[in-house]
Each structure stands twice: as C-alpha cells, then as structure tokens.
mmCIF file of C-alpha atoms in Angstrom:
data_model
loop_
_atom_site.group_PDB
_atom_site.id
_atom_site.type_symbol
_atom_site.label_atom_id
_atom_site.label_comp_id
_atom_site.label_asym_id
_atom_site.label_seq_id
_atom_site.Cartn_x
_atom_site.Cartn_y
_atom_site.Cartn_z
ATOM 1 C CA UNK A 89 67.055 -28.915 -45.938
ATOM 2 C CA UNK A 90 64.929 -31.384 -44.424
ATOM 3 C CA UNK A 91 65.616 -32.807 -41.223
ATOM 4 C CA UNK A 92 65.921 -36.578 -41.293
ATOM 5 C CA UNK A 93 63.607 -38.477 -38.964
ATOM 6 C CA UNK A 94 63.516 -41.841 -37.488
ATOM 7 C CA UNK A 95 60.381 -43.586 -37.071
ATOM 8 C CA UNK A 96 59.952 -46.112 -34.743
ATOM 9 C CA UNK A 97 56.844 -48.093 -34.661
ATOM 10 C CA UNK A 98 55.230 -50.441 -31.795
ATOM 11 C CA UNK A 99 51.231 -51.709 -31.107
ATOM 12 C CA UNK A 100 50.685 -48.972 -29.090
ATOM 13 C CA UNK A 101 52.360 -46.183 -31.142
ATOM 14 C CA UNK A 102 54.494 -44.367 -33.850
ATOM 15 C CA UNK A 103 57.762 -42.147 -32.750
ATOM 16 C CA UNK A 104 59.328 -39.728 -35.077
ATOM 17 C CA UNK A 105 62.359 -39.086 -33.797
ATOM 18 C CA UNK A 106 64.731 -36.194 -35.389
ATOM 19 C CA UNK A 107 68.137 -37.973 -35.930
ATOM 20 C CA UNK A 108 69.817 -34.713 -34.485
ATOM 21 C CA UNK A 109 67.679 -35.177 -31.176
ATOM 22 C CA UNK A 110 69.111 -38.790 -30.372
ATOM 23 C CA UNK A 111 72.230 -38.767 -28.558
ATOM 24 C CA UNK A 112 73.152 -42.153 -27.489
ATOM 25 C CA UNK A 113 70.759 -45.561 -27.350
ATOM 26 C CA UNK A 114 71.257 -47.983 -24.229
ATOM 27 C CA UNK A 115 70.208 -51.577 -24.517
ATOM 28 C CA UNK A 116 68.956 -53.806 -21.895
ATOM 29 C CA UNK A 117 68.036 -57.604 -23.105
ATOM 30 C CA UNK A 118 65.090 -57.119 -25.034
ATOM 31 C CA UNK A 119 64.584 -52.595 -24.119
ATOM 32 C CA UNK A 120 66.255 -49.753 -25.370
ATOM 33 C CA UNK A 121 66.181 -46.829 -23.882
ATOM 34 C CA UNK A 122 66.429 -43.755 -26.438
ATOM 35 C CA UNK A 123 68.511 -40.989 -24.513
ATOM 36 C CA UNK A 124 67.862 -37.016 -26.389
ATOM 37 C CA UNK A 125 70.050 -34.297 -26.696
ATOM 38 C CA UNK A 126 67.177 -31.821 -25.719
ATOM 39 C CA UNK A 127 67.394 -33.744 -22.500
ATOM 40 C CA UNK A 128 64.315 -36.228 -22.608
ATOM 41 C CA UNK A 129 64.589 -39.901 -22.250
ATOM 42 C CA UNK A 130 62.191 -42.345 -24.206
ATOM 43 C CA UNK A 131 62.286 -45.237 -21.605
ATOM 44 C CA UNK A 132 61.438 -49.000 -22.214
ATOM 45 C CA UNK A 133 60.837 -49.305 -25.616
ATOM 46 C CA UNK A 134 60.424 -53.344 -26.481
ATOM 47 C CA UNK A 135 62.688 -53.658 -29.202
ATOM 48 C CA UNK A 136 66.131 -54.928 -29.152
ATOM 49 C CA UNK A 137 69.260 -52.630 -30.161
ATOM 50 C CA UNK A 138 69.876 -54.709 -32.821
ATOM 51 C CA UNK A 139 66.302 -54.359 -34.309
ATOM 52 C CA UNK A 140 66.797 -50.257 -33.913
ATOM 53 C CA UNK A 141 69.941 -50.709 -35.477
ATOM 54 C CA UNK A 142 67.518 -52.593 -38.390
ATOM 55 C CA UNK A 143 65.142 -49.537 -38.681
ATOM 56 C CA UNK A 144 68.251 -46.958 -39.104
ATOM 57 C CA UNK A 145 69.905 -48.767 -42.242
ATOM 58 C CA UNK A 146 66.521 -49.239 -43.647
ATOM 59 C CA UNK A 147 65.329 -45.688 -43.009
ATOM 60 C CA UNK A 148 68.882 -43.282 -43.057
ATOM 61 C CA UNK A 149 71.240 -42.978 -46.242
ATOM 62 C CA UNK A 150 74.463 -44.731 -45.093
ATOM 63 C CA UNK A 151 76.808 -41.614 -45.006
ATOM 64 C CA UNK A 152 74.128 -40.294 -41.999
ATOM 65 C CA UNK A 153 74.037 -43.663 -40.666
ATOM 66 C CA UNK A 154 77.403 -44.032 -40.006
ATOM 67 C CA UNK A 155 77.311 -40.961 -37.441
ATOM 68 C CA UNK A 156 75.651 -43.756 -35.221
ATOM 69 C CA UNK A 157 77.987 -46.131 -33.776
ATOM 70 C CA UNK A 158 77.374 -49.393 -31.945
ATOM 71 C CA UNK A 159 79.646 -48.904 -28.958
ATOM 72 C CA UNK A 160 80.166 -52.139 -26.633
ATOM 73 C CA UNK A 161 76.617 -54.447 -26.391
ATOM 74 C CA UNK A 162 74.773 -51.897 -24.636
ATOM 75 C CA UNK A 163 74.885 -48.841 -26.338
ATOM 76 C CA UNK A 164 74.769 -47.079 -29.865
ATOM 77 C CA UNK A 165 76.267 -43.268 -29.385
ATOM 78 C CA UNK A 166 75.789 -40.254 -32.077
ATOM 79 C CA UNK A 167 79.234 -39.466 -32.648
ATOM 80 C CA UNK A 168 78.154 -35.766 -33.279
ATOM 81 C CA UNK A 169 78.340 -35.334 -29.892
ATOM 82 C CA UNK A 170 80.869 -37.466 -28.743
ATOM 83 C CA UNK A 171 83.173 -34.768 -26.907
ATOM 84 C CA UNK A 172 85.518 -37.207 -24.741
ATOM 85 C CA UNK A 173 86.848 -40.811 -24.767
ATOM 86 C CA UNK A 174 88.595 -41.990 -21.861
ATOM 87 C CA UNK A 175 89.352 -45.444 -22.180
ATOM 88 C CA UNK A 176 91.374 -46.034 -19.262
ATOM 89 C CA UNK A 177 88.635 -44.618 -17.087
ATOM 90 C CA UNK A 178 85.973 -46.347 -19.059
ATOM 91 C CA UNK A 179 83.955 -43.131 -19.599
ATOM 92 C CA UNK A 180 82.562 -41.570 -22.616
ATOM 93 C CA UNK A 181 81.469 -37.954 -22.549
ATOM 94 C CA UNK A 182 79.043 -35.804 -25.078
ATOM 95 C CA UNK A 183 78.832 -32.836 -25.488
ATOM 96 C CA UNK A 184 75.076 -30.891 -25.819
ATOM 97 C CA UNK A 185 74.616 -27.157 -26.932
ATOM 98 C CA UNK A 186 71.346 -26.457 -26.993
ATOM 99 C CA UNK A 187 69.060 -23.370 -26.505
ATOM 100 C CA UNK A 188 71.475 -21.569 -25.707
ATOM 101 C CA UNK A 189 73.128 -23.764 -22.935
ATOM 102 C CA UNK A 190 75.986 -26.206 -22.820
ATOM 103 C CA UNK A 191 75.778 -29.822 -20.569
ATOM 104 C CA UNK A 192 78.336 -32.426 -20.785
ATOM 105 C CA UNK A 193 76.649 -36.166 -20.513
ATOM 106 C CA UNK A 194 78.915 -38.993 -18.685
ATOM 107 C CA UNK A 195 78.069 -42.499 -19.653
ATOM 108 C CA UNK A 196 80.874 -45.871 -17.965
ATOM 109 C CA UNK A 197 81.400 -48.290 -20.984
ATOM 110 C CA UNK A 198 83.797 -50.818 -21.306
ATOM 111 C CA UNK A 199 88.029 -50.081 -22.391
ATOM 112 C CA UNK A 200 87.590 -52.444 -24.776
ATOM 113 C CA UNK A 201 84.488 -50.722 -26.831
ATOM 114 C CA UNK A 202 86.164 -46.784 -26.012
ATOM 115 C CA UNK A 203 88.988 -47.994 -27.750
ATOM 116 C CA UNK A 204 87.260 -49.556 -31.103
ATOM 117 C CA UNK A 205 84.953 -46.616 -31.033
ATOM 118 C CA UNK A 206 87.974 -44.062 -30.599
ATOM 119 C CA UNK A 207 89.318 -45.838 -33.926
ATOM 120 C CA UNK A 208 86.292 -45.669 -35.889
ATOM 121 C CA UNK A 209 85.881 -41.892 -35.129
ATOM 122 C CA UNK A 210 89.343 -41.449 -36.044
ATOM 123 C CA UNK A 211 88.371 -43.101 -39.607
ATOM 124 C CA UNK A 212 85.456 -40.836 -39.851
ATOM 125 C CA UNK A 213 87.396 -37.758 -39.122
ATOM 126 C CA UNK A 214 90.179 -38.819 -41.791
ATOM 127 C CA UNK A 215 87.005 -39.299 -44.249
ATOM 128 C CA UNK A 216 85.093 -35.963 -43.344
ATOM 129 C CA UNK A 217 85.656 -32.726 -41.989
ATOM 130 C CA UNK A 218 84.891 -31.788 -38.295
ATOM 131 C CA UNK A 219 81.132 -31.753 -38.216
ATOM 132 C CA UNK A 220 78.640 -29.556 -35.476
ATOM 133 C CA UNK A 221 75.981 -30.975 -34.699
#
C-alpha cells in the first residue's frame, strides 16, 4: 500500500511529507514548525496552522485525517504516537520506535486542551482498534 504524503507548497519550494513521519505541528502567529518522528524538525514554515490544517482535509481521506488532532492553539499532534496525557501536569508525551530504537518526546500544553484531546482519543479508540504506527 501506498504511503500517503502531504505536500506542502511555498515560493521557494515543494515538501512531501510522509503522514507517518509527522509527529506533532507547533504554531507560532503566522509559522509552524513541522516536528518528525525520524527526529528532524522543518522550522519556520510561513503558513498558519490553520492553513496546514486546510492542506490536510483537502489532500488526506477523512478517516486518516482524523489521526491528526488540533490540540490547544498551538499545536496539532498525530495521535499515533500519542503515548501519555497528563493533564494535571500539562504534559503530553509520544512515543517514537524507529530504526530500531525507542525515544519518548515531552511537549507542556495547556489542562484544558489535554483534557479535550484525552476525550477525542477516547472516541477514536471506541471507533477503531488500537493502531501502531
């Protein structure tokens, strides 16, 4: 099966991102930064999380889309690898297994968006079996 992509296009260039390889997206005003599992960070691009948000629905079917979860204003997380949700100590944790390691990524977000995103995964997990990434 085909791997799904992302493609993300500025003046300057055209990403292809494998859907698989994002882990979480962090917003700042009018920049995203584009976090990977593999490790890599795609800093500064000049669109708005909003507008990535845009390019996903147009681009991914809507039962892979929904593996992508707008978490707070500042992020959107890939729920694959959400491992941990600690709402009380406003930290989110993923889980990476890659090449034949294992790292755990820490990110602080808000109680408030830990909680709604803890609920939403809990919907997802009622609708679908436990997925690996």
């Amino acid at each position: 099966m085909k791997e799904l992509v992302l493609t993300i296009k500025n003046k300057s260039e055209v990403l292809y991102l494998r859907l698989s390889n994002i882990l979480y997206i962090q917003a700042d005003g009018n920049y995203c930064d584009i976090y990977l599992a593999d490790g890599g960070v795609l800093n500064t691009l000049t669109y708005q999380r909003a507008e990535i948000a845009k390019m996903m629905d147009e681009q991914i079917p809507e039962g892979i889309r929904k593996r992508f979860v707008l978490v707070g204003k500042s992020y959107m997380v890939n729920t694959d690898y959400v491992l941990r949700i600690q709402p009380s100590k406003q930290l989110l944790t993923f889980m990476v297994n890659l090449f034949g390691t294992t790292r755990k990524v820490t990110i602080k977000v808000t109680t408030k968006a830990l909680t709604k995103l803890a609920e939403e995964m809990e919907m997802q997990t009622d609708e679908h079996a436990f997925r690996t990434p």
